[in-house]
Amino acid sequence: MTTPHSKVRVWDLPTRVFHWALVACIIGAYVTVKLGGLWMDWHTRFGLAVLALIIFRLIWGVVGPRYARFSQFVRGPRTVLAYLRGRLSPVAGHNPLGAFSVIALLLIIGTQAGSGLFANDDVMTSGPLAYLDNAWSSRLTWLHNINEWIIIAVVALHVCAILWYRIVLKKNLVRAMVLGDMQIDATSDWPADGIKHAQDNWGVRLAALLLFAAICAAVWWLTTLAPTGDYSFM
């Protein structure tokens, strides 16, 4: 049961680390691609890290703790409409509208990381799978370049939504994603049986670490597939 002004663990540590690591890698990838030149090696590293993080989050969204699971927060259009009309009780974790933002970000950023595997700049940098087909490499390079603007737009909307919640609704979403806990005020709107804590023990954290290590190994393996001399970022 929750008590007045109690704290509920909503975001497990692996989910929080994923979130901030993804933020850091996206910023790093954007800065390094604008710097160009030898910084493109770092752009590739950041891109591969983003790919590993996205794959981790997709799997964690199935096997992770309560509020990290897609089944807990992804809802259909009817539920989203009811939420917008104020007909749903408050929820811990992502609300139905926020779920669309999460899925959109994962798909768009995942597309960017995936297309980057095949992209090339026709000068000195190419993805680890660009050698497979020149025509497809050209198409996915175009997609990679166009999708950058979509990412900027979606990230901007995401930041605006966070600011809206903080300034207008007085809800600090950033603090919850840093510390993992959500401040719950006891009101009649919350479920009568309280809000359950997300599982966030060392067993969960170790499982997440092992999963991410396996994903990183698989992503690194992709970089070894190109014929010698066609791809290098080390």
Short mmCIF file of N, CA and C in Angstrom, two decimals, residues 21-191:
data_model
loop_
_atom_site.label_atom_id
_atom_site.label_comp_id
_atom_site.label_asym_id
_atom_site.label_seq_id
_atom_site.Cartn_x
_atom_site.Cartn_y
_atom_site.Cartn_z
N ALA A 21 22.47 6.67 -20.87
CA ALA A 21 23.52 6.26 -21.81
C ALA A 21 23.10 6.56 -23.23
N LEU A 22 21.80 6.35 -23.54
CA LEU A 22 21.30 6.65 -24.87
C LEU A 22 21.38 8.15 -25.16
N VAL A 23 21.03 8.96 -24.16
CA VAL A 23 21.13 10.42 -24.32
C VAL A 23 22.57 10.82 -24.64
N ALA A 24 23.51 10.27 -23.86
CA ALA A 24 24.93 10.61 -24.05
C ALA A 24 25.43 10.17 -25.42
N CYS A 25 25.03 8.98 -25.85
CA CYS A 25 25.51 8.46 -27.14
C CYS A 25 24.91 9.23 -28.32
N ILE A 26 23.65 9.63 -28.21
CA ILE A 26 23.02 10.40 -29.29
C ILE A 26 23.70 11.76 -29.42
N ILE A 27 23.95 12.40 -28.29
CA ILE A 27 24.65 13.69 -28.33
C ILE A 27 26.05 13.49 -28.91
N GLY A 28 26.74 12.45 -28.46
CA GLY A 28 28.08 12.18 -28.96
C GLY A 28 28.09 11.91 -30.46
N ALA A 29 27.11 11.14 -30.93
CA ALA A 29 27.04 10.83 -32.37
C ALA A 29 26.75 12.10 -33.17
N TYR A 30 25.88 12.95 -32.67
CA TYR A 30 25.52 14.18 -33.39
C TYR A 30 26.71 15.13 -33.46
N VAL A 31 27.39 15.32 -32.33
CA VAL A 31 28.52 16.24 -32.29
C VAL A 31 29.64 15.77 -33.20
N THR A 32 29.96 14.48 -33.14
CA THR A 32 31.09 13.97 -33.91
C THR A 32 30.82 13.96 -35.41
N VAL A 33 29.56 13.73 -35.82
CA VAL A 33 29.27 13.76 -37.26
C VAL A 33 29.36 15.19 -37.79
N LYS A 34 29.07 16.18 -36.95
CA LYS A 34 29.20 17.57 -37.38
C LYS A 34 30.67 18.00 -37.43
N LEU A 35 31.49 17.43 -36.55
CA LEU A 35 32.92 17.74 -36.58
C LEU A 35 33.59 17.09 -37.79
N GLY A 36 33.11 15.90 -38.18
CA GLY A 36 33.64 15.23 -39.36
C GLY A 36 35.09 14.81 -39.22
N GLY A 37 35.73 14.54 -40.34
CA GLY A 37 37.14 14.15 -40.33
C GLY A 37 37.38 12.89 -39.52
N LEU A 38 38.43 12.91 -38.73
CA LEU A 38 38.79 11.75 -37.92
C LEU A 38 37.77 11.49 -36.81
N TRP A 39 36.94 12.50 -36.52
CA TRP A 39 35.89 12.30 -35.51
C TRP A 39 34.84 11.30 -35.97
N MET A 40 34.82 10.99 -37.26
CA MET A 40 33.84 10.03 -37.77
C MET A 40 34.05 8.64 -37.18
N ASP A 41 35.28 8.32 -36.78
CA ASP A 41 35.51 7.05 -36.10
C ASP A 41 34.70 7.00 -34.81
N TRP A 42 34.67 8.13 -34.10
CA TRP A 42 33.89 8.19 -32.86
C TRP A 42 32.39 8.21 -33.17
N HIS A 43 32.01 8.80 -34.28
CA HIS A 43 30.60 8.76 -34.68
C HIS A 43 30.16 7.31 -34.86
N THR A 44 31.00 6.52 -35.47
CA THR A 44 30.70 5.10 -35.67
C THR A 44 30.61 4.37 -34.34
N ARG A 45 31.53 4.65 -33.45
CA ARG A 45 31.50 4.01 -32.13
C ARG A 45 30.22 4.34 -31.38
N PHE A 46 29.86 5.61 -31.40
CA PHE A 46 28.62 6.02 -30.74
C PHE A 46 27.41 5.34 -31.39
N GLY A 47 27.43 5.24 -32.71
CA GLY A 47 26.33 4.60 -33.42
C GLY A 47 26.17 3.14 -33.04
N LEU A 48 27.28 2.43 -32.93
CA LEU A 48 27.23 1.03 -32.53
C LEU A 48 26.74 0.89 -31.10
N ALA A 49 27.15 1.82 -30.24
CA ALA A 49 26.68 1.81 -28.85
C ALA A 49 25.17 2.04 -28.80
N VAL A 50 24.67 2.96 -29.64
CA VAL A 50 23.23 3.21 -29.71
C VAL A 50 22.50 1.95 -30.16
N LEU A 51 23.03 1.27 -31.15
CA LEU A 51 22.42 0.03 -31.64
C LEU A 51 22.32 -0.99 -30.52
N ALA A 52 23.39 -1.17 -29.76
CA ALA A 52 23.39 -2.12 -28.65
C ALA A 52 22.36 -1.72 -27.60
N LEU A 53 22.27 -0.43 -27.31
CA LEU A 53 21.32 0.05 -26.31
C LEU A 53 19.88 -0.16 -26.75
N ILE A 54 19.58 0.10 -28.02
CA ILE A 54 18.23 -0.08 -28.53
C ILE A 54 17.82 -1.55 -28.47
N ILE A 55 18.72 -2.44 -28.89
CA ILE A 55 18.43 -3.88 -28.83
C ILE A 55 18.18 -4.29 -27.39
N PHE A 56 19.01 -3.78 -26.47
CA PHE A 56 18.81 -4.09 -25.05
C PHE A 56 17.43 -3.66 -24.58
N ARG A 57 17.04 -2.42 -24.93
CA ARG A 57 15.75 -1.91 -24.45
C ARG A 57 14.58 -2.70 -25.02
N LEU A 58 14.68 -3.13 -26.27
CA LEU A 58 13.61 -3.93 -26.86
C LEU A 58 13.44 -5.25 -26.12
N ILE A 59 14.55 -5.88 -25.78
CA ILE A 59 14.48 -7.14 -25.04
C ILE A 59 14.03 -6.88 -23.60
N TRP A 60 14.57 -5.83 -22.99
CA TRP A 60 14.21 -5.49 -21.61
C TRP A 60 12.73 -5.12 -21.52
N GLY A 61 12.19 -4.62 -22.59
CA GLY A 61 10.77 -4.28 -22.62
C GLY A 61 9.87 -5.51 -22.60
N VAL A 62 10.46 -6.68 -22.76
CA VAL A 62 9.71 -7.94 -22.71
C VAL A 62 10.00 -8.69 -21.41
N VAL A 63 11.27 -8.70 -20.99
CA VAL A 63 11.66 -9.52 -19.83
C VAL A 63 11.98 -8.70 -18.59
N GLY A 64 12.01 -7.38 -18.70
CA GLY A 64 12.41 -6.54 -17.58
C GLY A 64 11.33 -6.40 -16.51
N PRO A 65 11.61 -5.60 -15.48
CA PRO A 65 10.64 -5.37 -14.40
C PRO A 65 9.36 -4.70 -14.86
N ARG A 66 8.39 -4.61 -13.99
CA ARG A 66 7.03 -4.17 -14.27
C ARG A 66 6.93 -2.95 -15.18
N TYR A 67 7.46 -1.83 -14.78
CA TYR A 67 7.21 -0.59 -15.52
C TYR A 67 8.09 -0.43 -16.76
N ALA A 68 9.08 -1.31 -16.92
CA ALA A 68 9.91 -1.28 -18.13
C ALA A 68 9.28 -2.06 -19.27
N ARG A 69 8.29 -2.90 -18.94
CA ARG A 69 7.70 -3.77 -19.95
C ARG A 69 6.70 -3.03 -20.84
N PHE A 70 6.78 -3.29 -22.13
CA PHE A 70 5.86 -2.67 -23.07
C PHE A 70 4.41 -3.03 -22.75
N SER A 71 4.20 -4.26 -22.29
CA SER A 71 2.84 -4.71 -21.98
C SER A 71 2.21 -3.89 -20.86
N GLN A 72 3.03 -3.21 -20.06
CA GLN A 72 2.52 -2.43 -18.94
C GLN A 72 2.05 -1.04 -19.38
N PHE A 73 2.69 -0.46 -20.41
CA PHE A 73 2.36 0.93 -20.74
C PHE A 73 1.89 1.18 -22.18
N VAL A 74 2.11 0.26 -23.08
CA VAL A 74 1.66 0.46 -24.46
C VAL A 74 0.18 0.13 -24.57
N ARG A 75 -0.60 1.09 -25.01
CA ARG A 75 -2.05 0.94 -25.11
C ARG A 75 -2.53 1.39 -26.49
N GLY A 76 -3.75 1.06 -26.79
CA GLY A 76 -4.32 1.41 -28.08
C GLY A 76 -4.82 2.84 -28.14
N PRO A 77 -5.22 3.31 -29.33
CA PRO A 77 -5.68 4.69 -29.52
C PRO A 77 -6.86 5.06 -28.62
N ARG A 78 -7.76 4.12 -28.35
CA ARG A 78 -8.93 4.41 -27.53
C ARG A 78 -8.52 4.79 -26.11
N THR A 79 -7.54 4.07 -25.57
CA THR A 79 -7.06 4.36 -24.22
C THR A 79 -6.34 5.70 -24.18
N VAL A 80 -5.57 5.99 -25.23
CA VAL A 80 -4.88 7.28 -25.30
C VAL A 80 -5.89 8.42 -25.34
N LEU A 81 -6.96 8.24 -26.10
CA LEU A 81 -7.99 9.27 -26.20
C LEU A 81 -8.67 9.48 -24.85
N ALA A 82 -8.92 8.38 -24.14
CA ALA A 82 -9.54 8.48 -22.81
C ALA A 82 -8.61 9.21 -21.85
N TYR A 83 -7.30 8.97 -22.00
CA TYR A 83 -6.33 9.65 -21.13
C TYR A 83 -6.34 11.16 -21.42
N LEU A 84 -6.37 11.53 -22.68
CA LEU A 84 -6.37 12.94 -23.06
C LEU A 84 -7.63 13.65 -22.56
N ARG A 85 -8.72 12.90 -22.46
CA ARG A 85 -9.98 13.48 -21.98
C ARG A 85 -10.07 13.46 -20.45
N GLY A 86 -9.02 12.94 -19.80
CA GLY A 86 -9.00 12.92 -18.34
C GLY A 86 -9.88 11.85 -17.72
N ARG A 87 -10.15 10.80 -18.46
CA ARG A 87 -11.03 9.74 -17.98
C ARG A 87 -10.30 8.54 -17.39
N LEU A 88 -8.99 8.62 -17.31
CA LEU A 88 -8.21 7.52 -16.74
C LEU A 88 -7.58 7.95 -15.43
N SER A 89 -7.43 7.01 -14.52
CA SER A 89 -6.76 7.29 -13.26
C SER A 89 -5.27 7.48 -13.52
N PRO A 90 -4.56 8.20 -12.65
CA PRO A 90 -3.11 8.36 -12.82
C PRO A 90 -2.41 7.00 -12.84
N VAL A 91 -1.34 6.93 -13.57
CA VAL A 91 -0.59 5.68 -13.67
C VAL A 91 0.86 5.93 -13.31
N ALA A 92 1.49 4.93 -12.71
CA ALA A 92 2.93 5.00 -12.47
C ALA A 92 3.64 4.61 -13.76
N GLY A 93 4.82 5.15 -13.97
CA GLY A 93 5.54 4.85 -15.19
C GLY A 93 5.03 5.70 -16.34
N HIS A 94 5.14 5.17 -17.56
CA HIS A 94 4.71 5.91 -18.74
C HIS A 94 3.19 5.93 -18.83
N ASN A 95 2.63 7.11 -19.10
CA ASN A 95 1.20 7.17 -19.35
C ASN A 95 0.94 6.76 -20.80
N PRO A 96 -0.33 6.52 -21.19
CA PRO A 96 -0.62 6.03 -22.55
C PRO A 96 -0.09 6.94 -23.65
N LEU A 97 -0.09 8.27 -23.42
CA LEU A 97 0.43 9.18 -24.43
C LEU A 97 1.96 9.12 -24.48
N GLY A 98 2.58 9.06 -23.31
CA GLY A 98 4.04 8.95 -23.24
C GLY A 98 4.55 7.68 -23.89
N ALA A 99 3.70 6.64 -23.86
CA ALA A 99 4.10 5.37 -24.47
C ALA A 99 4.36 5.54 -25.97
N PHE A 100 3.53 6.37 -26.63
CA PHE A 100 3.74 6.62 -28.05
C PHE A 100 5.09 7.29 -28.30
N SER A 101 5.45 8.21 -27.40
CA SER A 101 6.74 8.88 -27.51
C SER A 101 7.88 7.89 -27.38
N VAL A 102 7.76 6.97 -26.43
CA VAL A 102 8.81 5.97 -26.21
C VAL A 102 8.97 5.08 -27.44
N ILE A 103 7.85 4.57 -27.94
CA ILE A 103 7.90 3.68 -29.10
C ILE A 103 8.44 4.42 -30.33
N ALA A 104 8.01 5.67 -30.52
CA ALA A 104 8.49 6.45 -31.66
C ALA A 104 9.99 6.66 -31.58
N LEU A 105 10.48 7.00 -30.39
CA LEU A 105 11.92 7.22 -30.23
C LEU A 105 12.71 5.95 -30.49
N LEU A 106 12.23 4.83 -29.96
CA LEU A 106 12.93 3.56 -30.16
C LEU A 106 12.98 3.19 -31.65
N LEU A 107 11.86 3.37 -32.34
CA LEU A 107 11.81 3.02 -33.76
C LEU A 107 12.69 3.94 -34.60
N ILE A 108 12.59 5.23 -34.34
CA ILE A 108 13.33 6.20 -35.16
C ILE A 108 14.83 6.11 -34.89
N ILE A 109 15.21 6.04 -33.62
CA ILE A 109 16.63 5.93 -33.28
C ILE A 109 17.17 4.57 -33.70
N GLY A 110 16.34 3.53 -33.55
CA GLY A 110 16.75 2.20 -34.01
C GLY A 110 16.98 2.17 -35.52
N THR A 111 16.12 2.87 -36.26
CA THR A 111 16.29 2.97 -37.71
C THR A 111 17.60 3.67 -38.05
N GLN A 112 17.92 4.71 -37.29
CA GLN A 112 19.16 5.44 -37.54
C GLN A 112 20.38 4.55 -37.29
N ALA A 113 20.36 3.83 -36.17
CA ALA A 113 21.49 2.95 -35.85
C ALA A 113 21.58 1.80 -36.85
N GLY A 114 20.42 1.23 -37.21
CA GLY A 114 20.43 0.12 -38.16
C GLY A 114 20.89 0.53 -39.54
N SER A 115 20.42 1.68 -40.02
CA SER A 115 20.84 2.15 -41.34
C SER A 115 22.32 2.53 -41.34
N GLY A 116 22.81 2.94 -40.19
CA GLY A 116 24.22 3.30 -40.08
C GLY A 116 25.15 2.12 -40.32
N LEU A 117 24.65 0.92 -40.11
CA LEU A 117 25.45 -0.27 -40.38
C LEU A 117 25.81 -0.38 -41.86
N PHE A 118 24.95 0.18 -42.70
CA PHE A 118 25.13 0.05 -44.15
C PHE A 118 25.55 1.36 -44.82
N ALA A 119 25.57 2.45 -44.05
CA ALA A 119 25.83 3.77 -44.62
C ALA A 119 27.30 3.96 -44.96
N ASN A 120 27.56 4.91 -45.87
CA ASN A 120 28.94 5.29 -46.19
C ASN A 120 28.94 6.73 -46.68
N ASP A 121 30.09 7.37 -46.55
CA ASP A 121 30.19 8.77 -47.02
C ASP A 121 31.01 8.91 -48.30
N ASP A 122 31.33 7.77 -48.92
CA ASP A 122 32.07 7.76 -50.19
C ASP A 122 33.46 8.39 -50.07
N VAL A 123 33.93 8.54 -48.82
CA VAL A 123 35.26 9.13 -48.64
C VAL A 123 36.13 8.22 -47.79
N MET A 124 35.83 8.15 -46.48
CA MET A 124 36.70 7.38 -45.59
C MET A 124 35.96 6.59 -44.53
N THR A 125 34.64 6.77 -44.44
CA THR A 125 33.89 6.11 -43.38
C THR A 125 32.74 5.31 -43.97
N SER A 126 32.60 4.07 -43.49
CA SER A 126 31.47 3.24 -43.92
C SER A 126 31.08 2.32 -42.77
N GLY A 127 29.81 1.93 -42.77
CA GLY A 127 29.33 1.00 -41.76
C GLY A 127 29.88 -0.39 -41.99
N PRO A 128 29.81 -1.24 -40.98
CA PRO A 128 30.40 -2.58 -41.09
C PRO A 128 29.74 -3.48 -42.12
N LEU A 129 28.52 -3.15 -42.56
CA LEU A 129 27.84 -3.98 -43.55
C LEU A 129 27.65 -3.26 -44.89
N ALA A 130 28.29 -2.12 -45.04
CA ALA A 130 28.15 -1.35 -46.28
C ALA A 130 28.69 -2.11 -47.48
N TYR A 131 29.62 -3.00 -47.25
CA TYR A 131 30.26 -3.73 -48.35
C TYR A 131 29.32 -4.73 -49.02
N LEU A 132 28.21 -5.07 -48.38
CA LEU A 132 27.35 -6.14 -48.88
C LEU A 132 26.70 -5.79 -50.21
N ASP A 133 26.24 -4.54 -50.36
CA ASP A 133 25.53 -4.15 -51.58
C ASP A 133 25.63 -2.64 -51.74
N ASN A 134 26.24 -2.21 -52.82
CA ASN A 134 26.44 -0.77 -53.03
C ASN A 134 25.12 -0.01 -53.20
N ALA A 135 24.16 -0.63 -53.90
CA ALA A 135 22.88 0.03 -54.13
C ALA A 135 22.14 0.23 -52.81
N TRP A 136 22.09 -0.83 -52.01
CA TRP A 136 21.41 -0.72 -50.72
C TRP A 136 22.15 0.22 -49.79
N SER A 137 23.47 0.23 -49.88
CA SER A 137 24.25 1.16 -49.06
C SER A 137 23.89 2.61 -49.40
N SER A 138 23.70 2.89 -50.68
CA SER A 138 23.33 4.25 -51.09
C SER A 138 21.95 4.62 -50.57
N ARG A 139 20.99 3.69 -50.70
CA ARG A 139 19.64 3.96 -50.22
C ARG A 139 19.62 4.21 -48.71
N LEU A 140 20.32 3.36 -47.98
CA LEU A 140 20.29 3.47 -46.52
C LEU A 140 21.13 4.65 -46.03
N THR A 141 22.11 5.06 -46.82
CA THR A 141 22.84 6.29 -46.50
C THR A 141 21.91 7.49 -46.61
N TRP A 142 21.08 7.50 -47.67
CA TRP A 142 20.09 8.57 -47.83
C TRP A 142 19.12 8.58 -46.65
N LEU A 143 18.63 7.38 -46.27
CA LEU A 143 17.72 7.28 -45.13
C LEU A 143 18.39 7.76 -43.86
N HIS A 144 19.64 7.39 -43.69
CA HIS A 144 20.41 7.77 -42.49
C HIS A 144 20.51 9.30 -42.39
N ASN A 145 20.72 9.95 -43.51
CA ASN A 145 20.85 11.41 -43.52
C ASN A 145 19.51 12.10 -43.27
N ILE A 146 18.45 11.62 -43.92
CA ILE A 146 17.12 12.21 -43.75
C ILE A 146 16.60 11.99 -42.33
N ASN A 147 16.82 10.80 -41.82
CA ASN A 147 16.29 10.44 -40.51
C ASN A 147 16.90 11.28 -39.38
N GLU A 148 18.05 11.86 -39.63
CA GLU A 148 18.67 12.74 -38.63
C GLU A 148 17.74 13.88 -38.25
N TRP A 149 17.07 14.45 -39.24
CA TRP A 149 16.15 15.57 -38.98
C TRP A 149 14.91 15.11 -38.24
N ILE A 150 14.46 13.90 -38.53
CA ILE A 150 13.31 13.35 -37.81
C ILE A 150 13.66 13.15 -36.34
N ILE A 151 14.87 12.66 -36.09
CA ILE A 151 15.32 12.47 -34.70
C ILE A 151 15.35 13.80 -33.97
N ILE A 152 15.89 14.83 -34.61
CA ILE A 152 15.96 16.15 -33.99
C ILE A 152 14.56 16.64 -33.62
N ALA A 153 13.60 16.45 -34.54
CA ALA A 153 12.23 16.90 -34.29
C ALA A 153 11.58 16.14 -33.14
N VAL A 154 11.74 14.82 -33.13
CA VAL A 154 11.11 14.00 -32.09
C VAL A 154 11.76 14.26 -30.73
N VAL A 155 13.07 14.39 -30.70
CA VAL A 155 13.75 14.69 -29.45
C VAL A 155 13.31 16.06 -28.91
N ALA A 156 13.17 17.03 -29.81
CA ALA A 156 12.70 18.35 -29.40
C ALA A 156 11.31 18.28 -28.78
N LEU A 157 10.42 17.51 -29.39
CA LEU A 157 9.08 17.32 -28.83
C LEU A 157 9.13 16.63 -27.48
N HIS A 158 10.03 15.67 -27.36
CA HIS A 158 10.19 14.94 -26.10
C HIS A 158 10.63 15.89 -24.99
N VAL A 159 11.59 16.74 -25.29
CA VAL A 159 12.08 17.72 -24.30
C VAL A 159 10.97 18.71 -23.94
N CYS A 160 10.22 19.15 -24.93
CA CYS A 160 9.10 20.08 -24.67
C CYS A 160 8.06 19.45 -23.76
N ALA A 161 7.78 18.17 -23.97
CA ALA A 161 6.81 17.47 -23.13
C ALA A 161 7.31 17.40 -21.69
N ILE A 162 8.60 17.14 -21.51
CA ILE A 162 9.18 17.08 -20.17
C ILE A 162 9.07 18.44 -19.49
N LEU A 163 9.35 19.50 -20.23
CA LEU A 163 9.24 20.85 -19.69
C LEU A 163 7.78 21.18 -19.35
N TRP A 164 6.85 20.74 -20.18
CA TRP A 164 5.43 20.97 -19.91
C TRP A 164 5.02 20.31 -18.60
N TYR A 165 5.43 19.07 -18.42
CA TYR A 165 5.11 18.37 -17.17
C TYR A 165 5.73 19.07 -15.97
N ARG A 166 6.95 19.58 -16.15
CA ARG A 166 7.65 20.20 -15.02
C ARG A 166 7.05 21.57 -14.67
N ILE A 167 6.79 22.39 -15.67
CA ILE A 167 6.36 23.77 -15.44
C ILE A 167 4.86 23.88 -15.20
N VAL A 168 4.08 23.18 -16.03
CA VAL A 168 2.63 23.32 -15.96
C VAL A 168 2.00 22.31 -14.99
N LEU A 169 2.38 21.05 -15.13
CA LEU A 169 1.78 20.01 -14.30
C LEU A 169 2.51 19.76 -12.99
N LYS A 170 3.68 20.42 -12.83
CA LYS A 170 4.47 20.31 -11.59
C LYS A 170 4.91 18.88 -11.30
N LYS A 171 5.26 18.14 -12.35
CA LYS A 171 5.75 16.78 -12.20
C LYS A 171 7.17 16.71 -12.75
N ASN A 172 8.08 16.28 -11.88
CA ASN A 172 9.49 16.23 -12.25
C ASN A 172 9.84 14.85 -12.80
N LEU A 173 9.69 14.68 -14.11
CA LEU A 173 9.96 13.39 -14.74
C LEU A 173 11.45 13.07 -14.76
N VAL A 174 12.27 14.10 -14.87
CA VAL A 174 13.72 13.89 -14.92
C VAL A 174 14.22 13.32 -13.60
N ARG A 175 13.75 13.86 -12.50
CA ARG A 175 14.17 13.38 -11.17
C ARG A 175 13.83 11.89 -11.00
N ALA A 176 12.63 11.51 -11.45
CA ALA A 176 12.23 10.12 -11.34
C ALA A 176 13.14 9.21 -12.17
N MET A 177 13.56 9.68 -13.36
CA MET A 177 14.43 8.87 -14.20
C MET A 177 15.87 8.84 -13.67
N VAL A 178 16.23 9.78 -12.83
CA VAL A 178 17.56 9.78 -12.22
C VAL A 178 17.58 8.89 -10.98
N LEU A 179 16.62 9.09 -10.10
CA LEU A 179 16.60 8.39 -8.81
C LEU A 179 15.80 7.09 -8.84
N GLY A 180 14.89 6.97 -9.78
CA GLY A 180 14.10 5.75 -9.90
C GLY A 180 12.78 5.77 -9.18
N ASP A 181 12.57 6.74 -8.27
CA ASP A 181 11.37 6.77 -7.46
C ASP A 181 10.40 7.84 -7.93
N MET A 182 9.12 7.54 -7.78
CA MET A 182 8.06 8.48 -8.12
C MET A 182 7.34 8.88 -6.84
N GLN A 183 7.16 10.18 -6.67
CA GLN A 183 6.45 10.69 -5.50
C GLN A 183 4.95 10.50 -5.70
N ILE A 184 4.32 9.79 -4.77
CA ILE A 184 2.89 9.50 -4.88
C ILE A 184 2.14 10.21 -3.77
N ASP A 185 1.23 11.08 -4.16
CA ASP A 185 0.34 11.71 -3.18
C ASP A 185 -0.91 10.85 -3.05
N ALA A 186 -1.33 10.61 -1.84
CA ALA A 186 -2.51 9.78 -1.62
C ALA A 186 -3.76 10.57 -1.98
N THR A 187 -4.35 10.24 -3.10
CA THR A 187 -5.61 10.87 -3.51
C THR A 187 -6.56 9.76 -3.93
N SER A 188 -7.79 10.11 -4.07
CA SER A 188 -8.80 9.12 -4.45
C SER A 188 -8.60 8.63 -5.87
N ASP A 189 -7.79 9.34 -6.64
CA ASP A 189 -7.58 8.95 -8.03
C ASP A 189 -6.67 7.74 -8.18
N TRP A 190 -5.81 7.50 -7.19
CA TRP A 190 -4.90 6.38 -7.29
C TRP A 190 -5.63 5.09 -6.94
N PRO A 191 -5.17 3.95 -7.47
CA PRO A 191 -5.82 2.67 -7.19
C PRO A 191 -5.91 2.42 -5.69
#
